[in-house]
PDB file of C-alpha atoms in Angstrom:
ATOM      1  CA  UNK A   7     -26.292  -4.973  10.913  1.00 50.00           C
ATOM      2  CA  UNK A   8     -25.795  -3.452   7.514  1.00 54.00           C
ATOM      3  CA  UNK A   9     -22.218  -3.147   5.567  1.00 54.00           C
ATOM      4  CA  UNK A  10     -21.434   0.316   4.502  1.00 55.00           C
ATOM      5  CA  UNK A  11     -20.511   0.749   0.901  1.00 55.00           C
ATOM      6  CA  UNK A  12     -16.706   0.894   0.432  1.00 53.00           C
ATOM      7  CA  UNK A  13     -15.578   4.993  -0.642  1.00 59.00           C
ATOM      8  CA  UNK A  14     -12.189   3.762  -1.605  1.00 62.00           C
ATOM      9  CA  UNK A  15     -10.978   4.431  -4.825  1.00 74.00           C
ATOM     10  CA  UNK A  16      -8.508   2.344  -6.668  1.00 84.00           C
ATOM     11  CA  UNK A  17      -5.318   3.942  -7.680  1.00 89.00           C
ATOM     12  CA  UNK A  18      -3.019   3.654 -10.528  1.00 97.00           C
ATOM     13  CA  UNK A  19       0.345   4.450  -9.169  1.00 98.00           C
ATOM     14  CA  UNK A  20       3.194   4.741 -11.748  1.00 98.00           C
ATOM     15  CA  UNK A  21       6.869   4.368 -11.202  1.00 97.00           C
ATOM     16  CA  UNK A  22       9.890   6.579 -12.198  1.00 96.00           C
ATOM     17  CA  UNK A  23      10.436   6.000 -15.455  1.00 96.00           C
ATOM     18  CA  UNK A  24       6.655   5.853 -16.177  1.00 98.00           C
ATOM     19  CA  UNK A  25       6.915   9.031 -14.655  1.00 98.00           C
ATOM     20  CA  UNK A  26       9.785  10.430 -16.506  1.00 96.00           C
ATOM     21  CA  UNK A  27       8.015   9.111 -19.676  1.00 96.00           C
ATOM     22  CA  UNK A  28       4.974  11.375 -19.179  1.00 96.00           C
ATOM     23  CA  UNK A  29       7.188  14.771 -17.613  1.00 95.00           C
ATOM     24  CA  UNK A  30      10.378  15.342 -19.658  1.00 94.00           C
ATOM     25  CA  UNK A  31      12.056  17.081 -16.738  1.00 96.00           C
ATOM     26  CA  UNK A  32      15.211  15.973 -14.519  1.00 96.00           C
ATOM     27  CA  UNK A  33      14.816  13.766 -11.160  1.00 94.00           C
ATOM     28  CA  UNK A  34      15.989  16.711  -9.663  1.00 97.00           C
ATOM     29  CA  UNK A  35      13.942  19.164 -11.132  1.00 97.00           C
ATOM     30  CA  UNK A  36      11.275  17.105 -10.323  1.00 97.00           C
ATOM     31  CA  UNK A  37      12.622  16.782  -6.638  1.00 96.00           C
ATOM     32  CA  UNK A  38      12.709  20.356  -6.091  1.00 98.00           C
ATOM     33  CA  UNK A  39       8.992  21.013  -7.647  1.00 98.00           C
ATOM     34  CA  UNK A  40       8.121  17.933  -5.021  1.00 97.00           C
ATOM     35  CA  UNK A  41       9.392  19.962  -2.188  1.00 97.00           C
ATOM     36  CA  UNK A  42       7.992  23.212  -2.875  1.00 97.00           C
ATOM     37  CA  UNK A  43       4.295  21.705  -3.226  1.00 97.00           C
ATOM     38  CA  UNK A  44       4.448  22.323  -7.208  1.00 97.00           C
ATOM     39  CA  UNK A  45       4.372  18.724  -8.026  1.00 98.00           C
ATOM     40  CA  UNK A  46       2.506  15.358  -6.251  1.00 98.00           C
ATOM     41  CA  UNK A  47       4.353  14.253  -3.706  1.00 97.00           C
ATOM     42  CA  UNK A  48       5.722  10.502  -4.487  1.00 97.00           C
ATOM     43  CA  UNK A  49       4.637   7.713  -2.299  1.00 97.00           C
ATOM     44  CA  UNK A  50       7.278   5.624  -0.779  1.00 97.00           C
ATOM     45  CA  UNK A  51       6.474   1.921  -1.269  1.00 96.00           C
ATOM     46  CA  UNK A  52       9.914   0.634   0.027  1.00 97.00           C
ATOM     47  CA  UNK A  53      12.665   1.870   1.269  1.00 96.00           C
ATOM     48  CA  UNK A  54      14.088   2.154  -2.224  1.00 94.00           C
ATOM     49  CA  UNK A  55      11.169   2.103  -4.362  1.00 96.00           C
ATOM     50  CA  UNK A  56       8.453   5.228  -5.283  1.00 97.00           C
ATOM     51  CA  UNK A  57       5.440   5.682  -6.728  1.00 98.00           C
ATOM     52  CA  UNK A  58       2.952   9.058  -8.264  1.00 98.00           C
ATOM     53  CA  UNK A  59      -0.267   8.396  -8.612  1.00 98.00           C
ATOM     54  CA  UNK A  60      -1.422   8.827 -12.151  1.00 98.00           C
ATOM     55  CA  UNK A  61      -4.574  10.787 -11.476  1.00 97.00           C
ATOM     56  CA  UNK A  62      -2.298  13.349  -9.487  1.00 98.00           C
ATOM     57  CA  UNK A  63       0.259  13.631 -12.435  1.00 98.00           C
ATOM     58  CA  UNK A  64      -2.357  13.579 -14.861  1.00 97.00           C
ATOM     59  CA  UNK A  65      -4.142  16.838 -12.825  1.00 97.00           C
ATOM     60  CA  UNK A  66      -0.627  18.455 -12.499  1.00 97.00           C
ATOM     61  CA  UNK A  67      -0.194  18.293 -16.328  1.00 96.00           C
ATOM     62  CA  UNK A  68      -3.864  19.834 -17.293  1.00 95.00           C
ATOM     63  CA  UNK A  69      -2.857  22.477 -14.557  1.00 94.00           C
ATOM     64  CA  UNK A  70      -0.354  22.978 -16.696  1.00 91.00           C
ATOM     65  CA  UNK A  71      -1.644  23.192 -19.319  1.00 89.00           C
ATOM     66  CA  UNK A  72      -4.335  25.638 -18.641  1.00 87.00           C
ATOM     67  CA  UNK A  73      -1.155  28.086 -17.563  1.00 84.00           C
ATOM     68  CA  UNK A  74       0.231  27.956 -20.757  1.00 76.00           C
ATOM     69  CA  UNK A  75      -2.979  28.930 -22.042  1.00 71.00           C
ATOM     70  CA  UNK A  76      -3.120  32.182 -19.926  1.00 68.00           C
ATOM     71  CA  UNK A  77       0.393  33.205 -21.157  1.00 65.00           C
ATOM     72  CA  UNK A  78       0.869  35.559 -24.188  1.00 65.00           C
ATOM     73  CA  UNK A  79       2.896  34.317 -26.738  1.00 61.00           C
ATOM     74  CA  UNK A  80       2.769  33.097 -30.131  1.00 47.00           C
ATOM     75  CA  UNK A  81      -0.716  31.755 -30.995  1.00 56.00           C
ATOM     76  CA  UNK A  82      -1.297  28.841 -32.614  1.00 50.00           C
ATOM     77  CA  UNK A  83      -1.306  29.856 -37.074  1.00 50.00           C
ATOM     78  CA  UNK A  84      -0.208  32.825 -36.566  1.00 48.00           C
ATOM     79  CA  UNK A  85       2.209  32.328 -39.755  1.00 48.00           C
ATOM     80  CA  UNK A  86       4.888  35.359 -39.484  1.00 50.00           C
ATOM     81  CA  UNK A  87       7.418  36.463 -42.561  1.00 51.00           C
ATOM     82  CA  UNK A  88       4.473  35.899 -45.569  1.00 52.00           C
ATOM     83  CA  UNK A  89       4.894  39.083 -47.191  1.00 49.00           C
TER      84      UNK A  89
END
């Protein structure tokens, strides 16, 4: 009989304020992204304690930033009022 290799990953989950560290935006604000599937969904470990994984958070923020990229605005050096 032969073992299978294991396909599990290990994951880093990170609490709240680990969380709130990394994404400057309100509980809430973070709540409501949550609920509209804009944001990873937290993992309940207890009844009062919650976890993100960090891989998740860490894809939500280079989603973000590739939007920002995509969105017209002031570029980066472009030095305005030099007459």
């Amino acid at each position: 009989m032969e073992m299978q290799a294991s396909t599990q990953t290990h994951r880093t989950l990170i609490n709240r304020r680990q969380l709130l560290a990394m994404i400057p935006l309100s509980d809430r604000t973070i709540f409501n992204l949550e609920q509209r599937g804009g944001f990873p969904r937290r993992i309940a470990l207890t009844s009062r304690n919650v976890a993100w994984d960090l891989t998740e958070v860490e894809a939500w923020i280079e989603g973000r930033r590739a939007c920002q990229a995509d969105r017209p605005g002031i570029e980066r050096g472009d030095e305005r009022g030099d007459d």
